Amino acid sequence: RPSPCGINAECQARNNAASCKCLPGLQGNPYIECKPECTINQECPVNLACIANKCKDPCPGVCGTHATCSVNNHYPNCQCDPGYEGDPFSRCYLKTTLPPRVEI
């Protein structure tokens, strides 16, 4: 007997009736087809990236200390915080200004 469920869905009996449910990690209409939330970045809003088939914030853990992350077209972009300089992906250092030289 064929399953009443769609692609990537499983059939479960509920109150003597068939009930369809998407397989874990998938979404959609279980009577037609279940699929991952995304497979490529373009399937997500521009401020998110497709990570392990889910639309997620790509920033956590990307920037170094004293740097701030923003997302530009699915990709994380790190910038040193105001008053800091260096490599924002590893570490930003407090800018040091030398005292003005006094000529004698």
Short mmCIF file of N, CA and C in Angstrom, two decimals:
data_model
loop_
_atom_site.label_atom_id
_atom_site.label_comp_id
_atom_site.label_asym_id
_atom_site.label_seq_id
_atom_site.Cartn_x
_atom_site.Cartn_y
_atom_site.Cartn_z
N ARG A 1 0.85 -1.18 0.00
CA ARG A 1 0.00 0.00 0.00
C ARG A 1 0.89 1.24 0.00
N PRO A 2 0.70 2.18 -0.94
CA PRO A 2 1.58 3.36 -1.00
C PRO A 2 1.36 4.31 0.18
N SER A 3 2.41 5.00 0.53
CA SER A 3 2.33 5.95 1.64
C SER A 3 1.57 7.21 1.20
N PRO A 4 0.72 7.74 2.06
CA PRO A 4 0.03 8.99 1.73
C PRO A 4 0.95 10.21 1.88
N CYS A 5 2.16 9.96 2.36
CA CYS A 5 3.08 11.07 2.66
C CYS A 5 3.93 11.45 1.46
N GLY A 6 4.41 12.67 1.50
CA GLY A 6 5.25 13.19 0.43
C GLY A 6 6.70 12.77 0.58
N ILE A 7 7.55 13.38 -0.23
CA ILE A 7 8.99 13.09 -0.25
C ILE A 7 9.61 13.54 1.08
N ASN A 8 10.47 12.69 1.64
CA ASN A 8 11.19 12.96 2.89
C ASN A 8 10.27 13.15 4.09
N ALA A 9 9.14 12.46 4.07
CA ALA A 9 8.21 12.50 5.21
C ALA A 9 7.93 11.07 5.66
N GLU A 10 7.54 10.93 6.92
CA GLU A 10 7.23 9.61 7.45
C GLU A 10 5.77 9.56 7.88
N CYS A 11 5.21 8.39 7.76
CA CYS A 11 3.81 8.18 8.12
C CYS A 11 3.72 7.68 9.55
N GLN A 12 2.80 8.26 10.30
CA GLN A 12 2.56 7.83 11.67
C GLN A 12 1.06 7.61 11.84
N ALA A 13 0.70 6.60 12.61
CA ALA A 13 -0.72 6.37 12.88
C ALA A 13 -1.14 7.24 14.06
N ARG A 14 -2.23 7.97 13.85
CA ARG A 14 -2.76 8.81 14.93
C ARG A 14 -4.28 8.65 14.93
N ASN A 15 -4.82 8.13 16.03
CA ASN A 15 -6.26 7.87 16.14
C ASN A 15 -6.80 7.07 14.95
N ASN A 16 -6.09 5.99 14.63
CA ASN A 16 -6.47 5.11 13.51
C ASN A 16 -6.48 5.82 12.15
N ALA A 17 -5.75 6.92 12.04
CA ALA A 17 -5.64 7.62 10.75
C ALA A 17 -4.17 7.88 10.48
N ALA A 18 -3.85 8.01 9.21
CA ALA A 18 -2.47 8.29 8.83
C ALA A 18 -2.15 9.76 9.06
N SER A 19 -1.00 9.99 9.63
CA SER A 19 -0.52 11.36 9.86
C SER A 19 0.89 11.43 9.31
N CYS A 20 1.18 12.46 8.55
CA CYS A 20 2.51 12.59 7.97
C CYS A 20 3.30 13.66 8.69
N LYS A 21 4.60 13.40 8.80
CA LYS A 21 5.50 14.31 9.52
C LYS A 21 6.82 14.38 8.76
N CYS A 22 7.36 15.60 8.63
CA CYS A 22 8.67 15.76 7.98
C CYS A 22 9.75 15.05 8.79
N LEU A 23 10.73 14.49 8.10
CA LEU A 23 11.86 13.86 8.79
C LEU A 23 12.62 14.94 9.56
N PRO A 24 13.34 14.56 10.63
CA PRO A 24 14.05 15.54 11.44
C PRO A 24 14.97 16.45 10.62
N GLY A 25 14.93 17.74 10.91
CA GLY A 25 15.78 18.71 10.22
C GLY A 25 15.21 19.23 8.92
N LEU A 26 14.05 18.70 8.51
CA LEU A 26 13.44 19.13 7.26
C LEU A 26 12.13 19.87 7.55
N GLN A 27 11.68 20.65 6.58
CA GLN A 27 10.44 21.39 6.76
C GLN A 27 9.68 21.41 5.45
N GLY A 28 8.42 21.81 5.53
CA GLY A 28 7.58 21.87 4.34
C GLY A 28 6.25 21.19 4.60
N ASN A 29 5.53 20.89 3.53
CA ASN A 29 4.25 20.20 3.64
C ASN A 29 4.53 18.70 3.59
N PRO A 30 4.34 17.98 4.71
CA PRO A 30 4.70 16.55 4.73
C PRO A 30 3.85 15.69 3.80
N TYR A 31 2.77 16.24 3.28
CA TYR A 31 1.94 15.48 2.34
C TYR A 31 2.41 15.68 0.90
N ILE A 32 3.32 16.64 0.70
CA ILE A 32 3.87 16.89 -0.65
C ILE A 32 5.37 16.64 -0.67
N GLU A 33 6.14 17.48 0.03
CA GLU A 33 7.60 17.32 0.09
C GLU A 33 8.18 18.09 1.26
N CYS A 34 9.14 17.47 1.93
CA CYS A 34 9.88 18.11 3.00
C CYS A 34 11.31 18.31 2.51
N LYS A 35 11.87 19.47 2.80
CA LYS A 35 13.25 19.74 2.39
C LYS A 35 13.95 20.59 3.43
N PRO A 36 15.28 20.72 3.29
CA PRO A 36 16.01 21.57 4.24
C PRO A 36 15.56 23.03 4.10
N GLU A 37 15.78 23.80 5.16
CA GLU A 37 15.45 25.23 5.11
C GLU A 37 16.19 25.91 3.97
N CYS A 38 17.45 25.49 3.75
CA CYS A 38 18.23 26.07 2.66
C CYS A 38 19.33 25.10 2.25
N THR A 39 19.83 25.29 1.03
CA THR A 39 21.01 24.56 0.59
C THR A 39 22.07 25.54 0.10
N ILE A 40 21.66 26.77 -0.23
CA ILE A 40 22.60 27.82 -0.65
C ILE A 40 22.21 29.13 0.04
N ASN A 41 23.17 30.05 0.18
CA ASN A 41 22.93 31.32 0.86
C ASN A 41 21.76 32.09 0.28
N GLN A 42 21.57 32.04 -1.04
CA GLN A 42 20.54 32.84 -1.68
C GLN A 42 19.13 32.45 -1.25
N GLU A 43 18.98 31.30 -0.60
CA GLU A 43 17.67 30.88 -0.10
C GLU A 43 17.36 31.48 1.27
N CYS A 44 18.30 32.26 1.81
CA CYS A 44 18.14 32.91 3.11
C CYS A 44 18.03 34.42 2.94
N PRO A 45 17.47 35.11 3.95
CA PRO A 45 17.53 36.59 3.92
C PRO A 45 18.99 37.04 3.85
N VAL A 46 19.25 38.23 3.30
CA VAL A 46 20.63 38.68 3.08
C VAL A 46 21.45 38.83 4.37
N ASN A 47 20.78 38.95 5.53
CA ASN A 47 21.51 39.09 6.80
C ASN A 47 21.78 37.74 7.46
N LEU A 48 21.48 36.64 6.76
CA LEU A 48 21.74 35.30 7.27
C LEU A 48 22.49 34.50 6.21
N ALA A 49 23.11 33.39 6.65
CA ALA A 49 23.82 32.50 5.73
C ALA A 49 23.29 31.09 5.91
N CYS A 50 23.41 30.28 4.86
CA CYS A 50 22.97 28.89 4.94
C CYS A 50 24.09 28.07 5.58
N ILE A 51 23.88 27.68 6.84
CA ILE A 51 24.87 26.92 7.61
C ILE A 51 24.20 25.62 8.05
N ALA A 52 24.73 24.49 7.61
CA ALA A 52 24.17 23.16 7.93
C ALA A 52 22.68 23.11 7.60
N ASN A 53 22.32 23.60 6.40
CA ASN A 53 20.95 23.59 5.88
C ASN A 53 19.95 24.43 6.67
N LYS A 54 20.45 25.39 7.47
CA LYS A 54 19.58 26.30 8.21
C LYS A 54 20.05 27.73 7.96
N CYS A 55 19.12 28.67 7.91
CA CYS A 55 19.48 30.09 7.77
C CYS A 55 19.87 30.60 9.15
N LYS A 56 21.15 30.96 9.30
CA LYS A 56 21.67 31.38 10.60
C LYS A 56 22.54 32.62 10.47
N ASP A 57 22.76 33.27 11.60
CA ASP A 57 23.67 34.41 11.68
C ASP A 57 25.10 33.88 11.51
N PRO A 58 25.84 34.35 10.50
CA PRO A 58 27.19 33.84 10.28
C PRO A 58 28.24 34.47 11.18
N CYS A 59 27.85 35.42 12.04
CA CYS A 59 28.83 36.17 12.84
C CYS A 59 29.44 35.45 14.04
N PRO A 60 28.70 34.67 14.83
CA PRO A 60 29.29 34.15 16.07
C PRO A 60 30.64 33.46 15.86
N GLY A 61 31.63 33.91 16.63
CA GLY A 61 32.95 33.30 16.61
C GLY A 61 33.85 33.72 15.47
N VAL A 62 33.41 34.68 14.64
CA VAL A 62 34.19 35.04 13.45
C VAL A 62 35.19 36.16 13.75
N CYS A 63 34.75 37.19 14.48
CA CYS A 63 35.61 38.36 14.70
C CYS A 63 36.52 38.18 15.91
N GLY A 64 37.62 38.92 15.87
CA GLY A 64 38.57 38.91 16.98
C GLY A 64 38.12 39.83 18.10
N THR A 65 38.98 39.98 19.09
CA THR A 65 38.66 40.84 20.22
C THR A 65 38.61 42.30 19.78
N HIS A 66 37.72 43.06 20.41
CA HIS A 66 37.52 44.48 20.13
C HIS A 66 37.13 44.73 18.68
N ALA A 67 36.35 43.80 18.11
CA ALA A 67 35.86 43.96 16.74
C ALA A 67 34.37 43.62 16.72
N THR A 68 33.67 44.22 15.78
CA THR A 68 32.23 44.04 15.65
C THR A 68 31.92 43.42 14.29
N CYS A 69 30.96 42.50 14.29
CA CYS A 69 30.58 41.81 13.06
C CYS A 69 29.27 42.37 12.52
N SER A 70 29.24 42.54 11.22
CA SER A 70 27.98 42.85 10.52
C SER A 70 27.91 41.89 9.34
N VAL A 71 26.71 41.66 8.83
CA VAL A 71 26.53 40.73 7.72
C VAL A 71 26.23 41.52 6.46
N ASN A 72 26.98 41.24 5.41
CA ASN A 72 26.78 41.89 4.12
C ASN A 72 26.58 40.81 3.07
N ASN A 73 25.36 40.73 2.54
CA ASN A 73 25.04 39.75 1.50
C ASN A 73 25.46 38.33 1.89
N HIS A 74 25.04 37.89 3.07
CA HIS A 74 25.24 36.55 3.63
C HIS A 74 26.62 36.32 4.25
N TYR A 75 27.54 37.25 4.08
CA TYR A 75 28.91 37.03 4.57
C TYR A 75 29.22 37.92 5.77
N PRO A 76 29.93 37.36 6.77
CA PRO A 76 30.30 38.17 7.93
C PRO A 76 31.41 39.16 7.57
N ASN A 77 31.29 40.35 8.12
CA ASN A 77 32.31 41.38 7.90
C ASN A 77 32.70 41.93 9.27
N CYS A 78 33.97 41.87 9.59
CA CYS A 78 34.45 42.34 10.89
C CYS A 78 35.13 43.69 10.74
N GLN A 79 34.87 44.57 11.71
CA GLN A 79 35.54 45.88 11.75
C GLN A 79 36.01 46.14 13.17
N CYS A 80 37.21 46.70 13.28
CA CYS A 80 37.70 47.07 14.60
C CYS A 80 36.76 48.11 15.21
N ASP A 81 36.56 48.01 16.52
CA ASP A 81 35.72 48.98 17.23
C ASP A 81 36.36 50.36 17.15
N PRO A 82 35.55 51.44 17.32
CA PRO A 82 36.12 52.79 17.30
C PRO A 82 37.27 52.92 18.30
N GLY A 83 38.35 53.53 17.86
CA GLY A 83 39.52 53.70 18.73
C GLY A 83 40.48 52.52 18.70
N TYR A 84 40.15 51.49 17.90
CA TYR A 84 41.00 50.31 17.81
C TYR A 84 41.45 50.11 16.37
N GLU A 85 42.58 49.41 16.21
CA GLU A 85 43.10 49.10 14.88
C GLU A 85 43.72 47.71 14.91
N GLY A 86 43.96 47.14 13.74
CA GLY A 86 44.56 45.80 13.66
C GLY A 86 43.77 44.94 12.71
N ASP A 87 43.89 43.63 12.87
CA ASP A 87 43.15 42.67 12.03
C ASP A 87 41.86 42.32 12.75
N PRO A 88 40.71 42.80 12.25
CA PRO A 88 39.45 42.57 12.96
C PRO A 88 39.04 41.10 13.04
N PHE A 89 39.64 40.25 12.20
CA PHE A 89 39.30 38.83 12.25
C PHE A 89 40.11 38.09 13.32
N SER A 90 41.20 38.72 13.81
CA SER A 90 41.96 38.08 14.89
C SER A 90 41.99 38.94 16.15
N ARG A 91 42.51 40.19 16.05
CA ARG A 91 42.57 41.03 17.24
C ARG A 91 42.77 42.49 16.86
N CYS A 92 42.03 43.35 17.52
CA CYS A 92 42.20 44.79 17.35
C CYS A 92 42.82 45.35 18.63
N TYR A 93 43.74 46.27 18.45
CA TYR A 93 44.45 46.87 19.58
C TYR A 93 44.04 48.33 19.71
N LEU A 94 44.08 48.82 20.94
CA LEU A 94 43.81 50.23 21.20
C LEU A 94 44.82 51.07 20.44
N LYS A 95 44.31 52.05 19.69
CA LYS A 95 45.22 52.93 18.94
C LYS A 95 46.05 53.71 19.95
N THR A 96 47.32 53.78 19.68
CA THR A 96 48.17 54.57 20.56
C THR A 96 48.62 55.81 19.79
N THR A 97 48.50 56.91 20.43
CA THR A 97 48.94 58.14 19.79
C THR A 97 50.18 58.63 20.53
N LEU A 98 51.17 58.93 19.77
CA LEU A 98 52.42 59.43 20.36
C LEU A 98 52.23 60.89 20.77
N PRO A 99 52.84 61.30 21.89
CA PRO A 99 52.72 62.72 22.26
C PRO A 99 53.39 63.58 21.19
N PRO A 100 52.90 64.80 21.01
CA PRO A 100 53.50 65.66 19.98
C PRO A 100 54.98 65.92 20.28
N ARG A 101 55.78 65.87 19.22
CA ARG A 101 57.22 66.14 19.41
C ARG A 101 57.42 67.63 19.54
N VAL A 102 58.20 67.97 20.54
CA VAL A 102 58.50 69.40 20.74
C VAL A 102 59.92 69.64 20.28
N GLU A 103 60.07 70.50 19.30
CA GLU A 103 61.41 70.83 18.79
C GLU A 103 62.02 71.89 19.72
N ILE A 104 63.27 71.68 20.10
CA ILE A 104 63.94 72.65 20.97
C ILE A 104 64.97 73.41 20.16
#
